[in-house]
PDB file of C-alpha atoms in Angstrom:
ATOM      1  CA  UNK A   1     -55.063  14.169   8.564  1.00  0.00           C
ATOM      2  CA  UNK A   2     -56.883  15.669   5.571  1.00  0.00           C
ATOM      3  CA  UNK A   3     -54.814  17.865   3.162  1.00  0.00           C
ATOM      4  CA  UNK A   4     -56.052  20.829   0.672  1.00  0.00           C
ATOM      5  CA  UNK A   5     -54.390  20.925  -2.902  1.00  0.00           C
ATOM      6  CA  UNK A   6     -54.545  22.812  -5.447  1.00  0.00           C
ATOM      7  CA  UNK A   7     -54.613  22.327  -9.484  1.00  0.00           C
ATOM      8  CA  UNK A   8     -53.906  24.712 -11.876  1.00  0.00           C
ATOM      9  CA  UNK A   9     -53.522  24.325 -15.661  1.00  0.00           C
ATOM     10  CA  UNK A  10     -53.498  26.974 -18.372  1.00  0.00           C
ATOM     11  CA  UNK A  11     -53.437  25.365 -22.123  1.00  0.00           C
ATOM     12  CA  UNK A  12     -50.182  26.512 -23.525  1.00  0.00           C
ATOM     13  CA  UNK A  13     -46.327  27.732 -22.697  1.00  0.00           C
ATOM     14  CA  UNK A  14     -46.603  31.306 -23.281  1.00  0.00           C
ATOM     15  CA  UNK A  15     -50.106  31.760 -20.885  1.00  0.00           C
ATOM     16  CA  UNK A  16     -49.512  31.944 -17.142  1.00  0.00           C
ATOM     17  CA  UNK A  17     -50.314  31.160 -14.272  1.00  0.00           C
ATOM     18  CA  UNK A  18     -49.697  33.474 -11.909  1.00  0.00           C
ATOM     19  CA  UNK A  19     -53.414  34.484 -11.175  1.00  0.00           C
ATOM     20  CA  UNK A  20     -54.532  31.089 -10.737  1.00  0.00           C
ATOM     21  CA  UNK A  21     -51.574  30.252  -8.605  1.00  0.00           C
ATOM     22  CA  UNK A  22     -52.721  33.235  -6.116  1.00  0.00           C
ATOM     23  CA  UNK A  23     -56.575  32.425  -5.859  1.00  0.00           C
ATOM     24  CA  UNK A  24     -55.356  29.084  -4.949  1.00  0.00           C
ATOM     25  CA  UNK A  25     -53.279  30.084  -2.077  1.00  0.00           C
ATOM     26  CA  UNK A  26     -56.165  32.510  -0.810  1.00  0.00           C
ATOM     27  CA  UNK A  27     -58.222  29.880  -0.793  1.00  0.00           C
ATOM     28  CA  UNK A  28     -56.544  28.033   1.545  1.00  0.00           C
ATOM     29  CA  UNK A  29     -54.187  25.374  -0.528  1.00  0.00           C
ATOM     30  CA  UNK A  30     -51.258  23.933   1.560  1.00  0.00           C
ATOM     31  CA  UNK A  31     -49.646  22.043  -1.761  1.00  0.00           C
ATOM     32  CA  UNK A  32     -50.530  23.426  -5.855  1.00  0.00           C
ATOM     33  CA  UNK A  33     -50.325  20.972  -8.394  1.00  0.00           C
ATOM     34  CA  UNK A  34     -50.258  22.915 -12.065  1.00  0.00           C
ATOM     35  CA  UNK A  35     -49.485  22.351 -16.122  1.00  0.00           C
ATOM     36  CA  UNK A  36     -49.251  24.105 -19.300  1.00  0.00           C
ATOM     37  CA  UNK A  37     -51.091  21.068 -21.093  1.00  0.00           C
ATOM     38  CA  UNK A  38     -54.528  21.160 -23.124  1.00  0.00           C
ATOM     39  CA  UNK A  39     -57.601  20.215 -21.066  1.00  0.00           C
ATOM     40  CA  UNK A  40     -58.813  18.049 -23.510  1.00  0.00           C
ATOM     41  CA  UNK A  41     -55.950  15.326 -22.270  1.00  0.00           C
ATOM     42  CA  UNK A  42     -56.236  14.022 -18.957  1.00  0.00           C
ATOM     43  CA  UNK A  43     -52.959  12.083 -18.707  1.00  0.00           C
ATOM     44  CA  UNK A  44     -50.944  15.178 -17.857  1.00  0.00           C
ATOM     45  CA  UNK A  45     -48.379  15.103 -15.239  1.00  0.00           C
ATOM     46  CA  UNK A  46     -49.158  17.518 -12.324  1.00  0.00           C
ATOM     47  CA  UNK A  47     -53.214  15.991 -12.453  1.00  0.00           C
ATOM     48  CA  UNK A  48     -51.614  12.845 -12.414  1.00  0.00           C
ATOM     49  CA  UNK A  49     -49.162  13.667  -9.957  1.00  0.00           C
ATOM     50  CA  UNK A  50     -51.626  15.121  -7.578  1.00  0.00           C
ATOM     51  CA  UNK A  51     -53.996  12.247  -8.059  1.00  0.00           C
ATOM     52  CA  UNK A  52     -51.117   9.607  -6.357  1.00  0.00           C
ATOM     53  CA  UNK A  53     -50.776  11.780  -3.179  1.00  0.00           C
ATOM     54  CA  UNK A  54     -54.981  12.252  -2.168  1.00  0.00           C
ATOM     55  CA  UNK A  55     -56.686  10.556   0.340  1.00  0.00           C
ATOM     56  CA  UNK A  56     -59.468  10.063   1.487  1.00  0.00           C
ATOM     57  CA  UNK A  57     -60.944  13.621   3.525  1.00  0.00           C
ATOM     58  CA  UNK A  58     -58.977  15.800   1.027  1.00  0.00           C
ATOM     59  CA  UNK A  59     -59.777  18.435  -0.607  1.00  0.00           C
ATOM     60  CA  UNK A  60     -59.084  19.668  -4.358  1.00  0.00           C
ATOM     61  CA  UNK A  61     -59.178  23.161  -5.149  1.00  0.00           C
ATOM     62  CA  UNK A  62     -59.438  24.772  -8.973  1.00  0.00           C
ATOM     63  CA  UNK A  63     -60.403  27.844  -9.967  1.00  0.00           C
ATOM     64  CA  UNK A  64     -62.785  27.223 -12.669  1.00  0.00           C
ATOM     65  CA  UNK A  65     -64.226  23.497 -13.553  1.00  0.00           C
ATOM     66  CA  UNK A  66     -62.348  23.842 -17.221  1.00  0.00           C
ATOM     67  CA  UNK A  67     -58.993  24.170 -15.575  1.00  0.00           C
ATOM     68  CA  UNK A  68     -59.435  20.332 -14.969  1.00  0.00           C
ATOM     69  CA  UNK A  69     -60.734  19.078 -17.698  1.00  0.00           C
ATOM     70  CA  UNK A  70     -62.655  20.596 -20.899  1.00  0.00           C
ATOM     71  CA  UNK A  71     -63.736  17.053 -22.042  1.00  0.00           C
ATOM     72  CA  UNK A  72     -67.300  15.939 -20.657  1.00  0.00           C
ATOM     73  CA  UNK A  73     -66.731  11.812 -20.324  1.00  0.00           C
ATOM     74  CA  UNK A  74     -63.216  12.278 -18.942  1.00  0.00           C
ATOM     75  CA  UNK A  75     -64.327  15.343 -16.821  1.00  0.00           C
ATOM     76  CA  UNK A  76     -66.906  13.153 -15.061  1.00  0.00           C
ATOM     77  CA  UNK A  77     -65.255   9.913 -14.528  1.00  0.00           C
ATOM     78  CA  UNK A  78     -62.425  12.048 -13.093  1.00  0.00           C
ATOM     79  CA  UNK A  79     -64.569  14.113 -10.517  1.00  0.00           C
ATOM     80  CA  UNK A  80     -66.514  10.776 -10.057  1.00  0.00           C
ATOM     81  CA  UNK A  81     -63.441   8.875  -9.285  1.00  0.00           C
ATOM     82  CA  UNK A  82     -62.436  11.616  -6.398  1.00  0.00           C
ATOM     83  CA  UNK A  83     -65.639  11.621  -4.638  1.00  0.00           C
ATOM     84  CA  UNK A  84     -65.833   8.108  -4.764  1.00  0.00           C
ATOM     85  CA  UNK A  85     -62.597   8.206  -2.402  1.00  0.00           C
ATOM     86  CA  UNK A  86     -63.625  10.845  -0.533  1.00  0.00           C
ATOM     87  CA  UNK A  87     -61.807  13.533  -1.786  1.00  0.00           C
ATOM     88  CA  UNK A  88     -64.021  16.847  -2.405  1.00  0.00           C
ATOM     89  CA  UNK A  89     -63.516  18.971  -5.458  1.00  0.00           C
ATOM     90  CA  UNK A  90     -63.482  23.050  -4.552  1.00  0.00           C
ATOM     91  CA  UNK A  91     -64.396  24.831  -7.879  1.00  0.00           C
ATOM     92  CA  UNK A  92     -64.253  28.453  -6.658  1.00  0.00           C
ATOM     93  CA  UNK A  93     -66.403  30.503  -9.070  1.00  0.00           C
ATOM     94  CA  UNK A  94     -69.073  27.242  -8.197  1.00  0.00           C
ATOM     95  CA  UNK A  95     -68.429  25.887  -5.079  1.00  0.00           C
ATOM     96  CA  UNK A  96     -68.344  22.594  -3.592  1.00  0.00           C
ATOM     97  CA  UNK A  97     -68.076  19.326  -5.389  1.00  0.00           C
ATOM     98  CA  UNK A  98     -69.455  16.723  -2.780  1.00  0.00           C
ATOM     99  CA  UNK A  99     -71.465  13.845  -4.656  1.00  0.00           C
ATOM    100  CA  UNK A 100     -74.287  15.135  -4.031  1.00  0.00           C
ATOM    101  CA  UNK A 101     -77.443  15.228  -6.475  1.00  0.00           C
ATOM    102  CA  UNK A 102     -77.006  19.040  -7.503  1.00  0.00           C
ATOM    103  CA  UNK A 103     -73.255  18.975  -7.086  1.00  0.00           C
ATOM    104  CA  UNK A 104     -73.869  16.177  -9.953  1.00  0.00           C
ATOM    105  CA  UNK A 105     -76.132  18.356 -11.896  1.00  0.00           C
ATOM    106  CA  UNK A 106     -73.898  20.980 -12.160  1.00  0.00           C
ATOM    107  CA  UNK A 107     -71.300  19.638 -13.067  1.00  0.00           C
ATOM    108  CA  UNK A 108     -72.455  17.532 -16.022  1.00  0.00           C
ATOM    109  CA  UNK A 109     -74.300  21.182 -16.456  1.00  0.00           C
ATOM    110  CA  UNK A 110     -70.338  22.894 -17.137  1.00  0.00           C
ATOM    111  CA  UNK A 111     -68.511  20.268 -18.842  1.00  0.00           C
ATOM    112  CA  UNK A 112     -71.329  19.868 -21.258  1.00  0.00           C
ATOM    113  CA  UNK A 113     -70.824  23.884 -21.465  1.00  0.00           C
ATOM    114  CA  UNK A 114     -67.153  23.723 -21.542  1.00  0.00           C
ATOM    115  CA  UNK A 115     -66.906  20.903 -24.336  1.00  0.00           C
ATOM    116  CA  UNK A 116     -69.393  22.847 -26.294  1.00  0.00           C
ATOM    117  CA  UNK A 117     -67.317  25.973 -26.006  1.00  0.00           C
ATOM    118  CA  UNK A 118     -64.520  24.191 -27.244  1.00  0.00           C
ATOM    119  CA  UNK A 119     -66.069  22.583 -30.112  1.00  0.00           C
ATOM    120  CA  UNK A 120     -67.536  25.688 -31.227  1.00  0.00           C
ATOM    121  CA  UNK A 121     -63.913  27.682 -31.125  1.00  0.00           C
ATOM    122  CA  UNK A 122     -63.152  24.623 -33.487  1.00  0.00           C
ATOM    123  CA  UNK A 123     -66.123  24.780 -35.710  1.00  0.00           C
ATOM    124  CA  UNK A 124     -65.097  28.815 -35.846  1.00  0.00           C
ATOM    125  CA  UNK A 125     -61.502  28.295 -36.673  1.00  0.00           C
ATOM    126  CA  UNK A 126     -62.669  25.698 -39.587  1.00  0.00           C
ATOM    127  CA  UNK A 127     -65.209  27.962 -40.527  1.00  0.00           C
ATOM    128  CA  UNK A 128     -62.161  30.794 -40.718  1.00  0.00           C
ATOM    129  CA  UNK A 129     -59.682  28.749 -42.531  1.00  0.00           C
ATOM    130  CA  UNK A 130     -62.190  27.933 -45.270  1.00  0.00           C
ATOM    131  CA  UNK A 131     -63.288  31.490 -45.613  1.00  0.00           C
ATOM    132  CA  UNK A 132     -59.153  32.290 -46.126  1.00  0.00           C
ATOM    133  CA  UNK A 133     -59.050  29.372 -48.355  1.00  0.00           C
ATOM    134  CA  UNK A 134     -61.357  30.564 -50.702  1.00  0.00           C
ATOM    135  CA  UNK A 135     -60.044  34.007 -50.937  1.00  0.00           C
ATOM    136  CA  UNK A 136     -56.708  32.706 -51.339  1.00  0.00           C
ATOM    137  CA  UNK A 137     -55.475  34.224 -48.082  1.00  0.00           C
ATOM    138  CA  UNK A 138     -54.560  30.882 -46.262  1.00  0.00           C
ATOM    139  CA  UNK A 139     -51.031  29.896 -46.293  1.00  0.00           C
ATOM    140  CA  UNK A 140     -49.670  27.009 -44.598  1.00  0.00           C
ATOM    141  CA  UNK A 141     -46.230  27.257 -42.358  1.00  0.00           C
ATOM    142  CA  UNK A 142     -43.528  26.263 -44.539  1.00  0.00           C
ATOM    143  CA  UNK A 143     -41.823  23.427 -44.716  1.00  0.00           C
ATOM    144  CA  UNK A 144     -38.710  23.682 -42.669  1.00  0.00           C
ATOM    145  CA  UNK A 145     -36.543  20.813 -44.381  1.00  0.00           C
ATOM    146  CA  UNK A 146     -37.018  20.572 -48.267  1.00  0.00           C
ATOM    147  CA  UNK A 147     -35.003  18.288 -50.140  1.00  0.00           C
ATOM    148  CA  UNK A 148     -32.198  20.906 -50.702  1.00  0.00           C
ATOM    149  CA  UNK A 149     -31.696  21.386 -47.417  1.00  0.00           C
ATOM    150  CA  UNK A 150     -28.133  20.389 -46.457  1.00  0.00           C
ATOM    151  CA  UNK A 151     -28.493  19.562 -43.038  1.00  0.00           C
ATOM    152  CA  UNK A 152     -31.708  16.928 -43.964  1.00  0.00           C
ATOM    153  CA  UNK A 153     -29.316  15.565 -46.141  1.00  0.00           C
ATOM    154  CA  UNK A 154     -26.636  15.113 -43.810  1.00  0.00           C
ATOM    155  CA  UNK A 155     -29.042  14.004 -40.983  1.00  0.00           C
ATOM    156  CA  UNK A 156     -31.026  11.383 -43.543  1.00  0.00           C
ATOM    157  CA  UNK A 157     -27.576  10.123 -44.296  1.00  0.00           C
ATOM    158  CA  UNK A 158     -25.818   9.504 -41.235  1.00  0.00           C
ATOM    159  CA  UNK A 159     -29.421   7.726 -40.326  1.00  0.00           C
ATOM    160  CA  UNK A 160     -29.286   5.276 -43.201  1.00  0.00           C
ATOM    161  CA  UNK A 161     -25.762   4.591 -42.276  1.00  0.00           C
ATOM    162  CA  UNK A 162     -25.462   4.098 -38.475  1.00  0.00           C
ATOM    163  CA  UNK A 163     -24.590   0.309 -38.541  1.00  0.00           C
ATOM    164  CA  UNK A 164     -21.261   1.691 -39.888  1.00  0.00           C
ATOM    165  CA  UNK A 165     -21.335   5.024 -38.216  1.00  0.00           C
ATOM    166  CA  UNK A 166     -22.388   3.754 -35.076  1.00  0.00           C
ATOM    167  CA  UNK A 167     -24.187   7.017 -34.439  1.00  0.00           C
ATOM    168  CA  UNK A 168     -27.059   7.385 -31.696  1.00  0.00           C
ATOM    169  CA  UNK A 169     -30.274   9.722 -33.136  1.00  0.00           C
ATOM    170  CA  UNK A 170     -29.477  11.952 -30.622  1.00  0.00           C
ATOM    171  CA  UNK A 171     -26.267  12.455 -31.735  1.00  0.00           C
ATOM    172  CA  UNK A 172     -27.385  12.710 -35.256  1.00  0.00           C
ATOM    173  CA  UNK A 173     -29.817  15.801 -34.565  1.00  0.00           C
ATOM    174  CA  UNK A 174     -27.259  17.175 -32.278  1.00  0.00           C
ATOM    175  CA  UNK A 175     -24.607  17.107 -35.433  1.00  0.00           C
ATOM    176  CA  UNK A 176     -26.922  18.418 -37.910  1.00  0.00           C
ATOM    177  CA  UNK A 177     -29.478  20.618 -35.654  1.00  0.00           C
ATOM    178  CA  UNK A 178     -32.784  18.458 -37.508  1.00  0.00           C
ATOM    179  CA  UNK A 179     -35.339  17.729 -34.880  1.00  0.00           C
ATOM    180  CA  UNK A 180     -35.814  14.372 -33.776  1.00  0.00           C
ATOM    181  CA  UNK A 181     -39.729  13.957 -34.992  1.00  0.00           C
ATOM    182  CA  UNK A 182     -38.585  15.482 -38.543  1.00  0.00           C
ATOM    183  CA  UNK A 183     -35.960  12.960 -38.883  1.00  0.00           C
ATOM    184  CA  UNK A 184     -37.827   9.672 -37.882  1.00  0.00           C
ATOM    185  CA  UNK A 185     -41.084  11.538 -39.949  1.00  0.00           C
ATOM    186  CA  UNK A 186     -38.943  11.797 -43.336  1.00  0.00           C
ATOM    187  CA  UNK A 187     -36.906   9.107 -43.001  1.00  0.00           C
ATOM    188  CA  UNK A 188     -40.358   7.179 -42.342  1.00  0.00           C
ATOM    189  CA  UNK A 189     -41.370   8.994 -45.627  1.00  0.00           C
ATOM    190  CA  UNK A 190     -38.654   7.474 -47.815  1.00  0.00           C
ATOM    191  CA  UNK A 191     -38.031   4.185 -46.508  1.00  0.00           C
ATOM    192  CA  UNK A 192     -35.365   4.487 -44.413  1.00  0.00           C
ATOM    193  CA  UNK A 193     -36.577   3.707 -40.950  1.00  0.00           C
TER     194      UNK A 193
END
């Protein structure tokens, strides 16, 4: 018996996604699928997720085409590969997604639009930084661990040393509160790892 699912995404942790979550269910979705991922990756865990439970006859719902993915080659060979088994694709502000001719059309037609879009927020936020560049208004996040900081210190030792220490990494940022990626990053940096 076919199924209706639904996918949302919004790009970051702090955006929500409440609205999304609600148009789905109006719309008829028995089961949502969702992530707080960039579109630009399609290897993220709900899509991949809902992708292991369709079958043939079901149907995907979204609420706009760039909620599933804002990158044209990816977008396509992933809306390809559902009609190919069957599986319709719901876009609400568009309609349906059947493998048909102008279904096809259109969407090649809004991922080109919705890679462009992206590209050009890029090409603006370039543009931006070299503007505050120039006027000497562009500052950099700090570094967090300098090479006074104590607890690097600590951290970079107990890492060189954990054939005597017998330390896990874990344990080592737990003791000294340094993130994992910083520690393997510096101690990559000066030789250590």
């Amino acid at each position: 018996m076919s199924k209706v699912y639904g996918y949302a995404r919004v790009s970051t942790a702090d955006q929500h996604l409440d609205s999304q979550l609600q148009a789905l269910k109006q719309a008829g979705a028995e089961e949502i699928y969702k992530d707080k991922a960039t579109g630009k990756n399609s290897n993220r865990k709900g899509l991949q997720d809902l992708l292991r439970v369709l079958q043939g006859g079901d149907t995907v719902i979204i609420t706009k085409m760039d909620r599933i993915a804002r990158n044209v080659k990816e977008g396509i060979a992933l809306i390809d590969e559902l009609n190919e088994q069957g599986i319709k694709l719901n876009v609400l502000n568009m309609g349906m997604f059947d493998n048909s001719p102008t279904s096809r059309l259109i969407r090649n037609i809004l991922l080109s639009v919705a890679d462009w879009e992206r590209e050009m927020i890029l090409e603006r936020q370039r543009e931006g930084i070299a503007v505050a560049k120039a006027n000497g208004k562009y500052k950099t996040k700090p570094k967090k661990y300098t090479d006074k900081n104590p607890s690097l210190l600590h951290a970079l030792e107990l890492f060189a040393d954990r054939a005597n220490n017998k330390k896990t990494i874990k344990e080592i940022c737990q003791i000294t509160k340094v993130t994992r990626s910083s520690l393997y990053s510096i101690a990559k940096e000066r030789g250590i790892l």
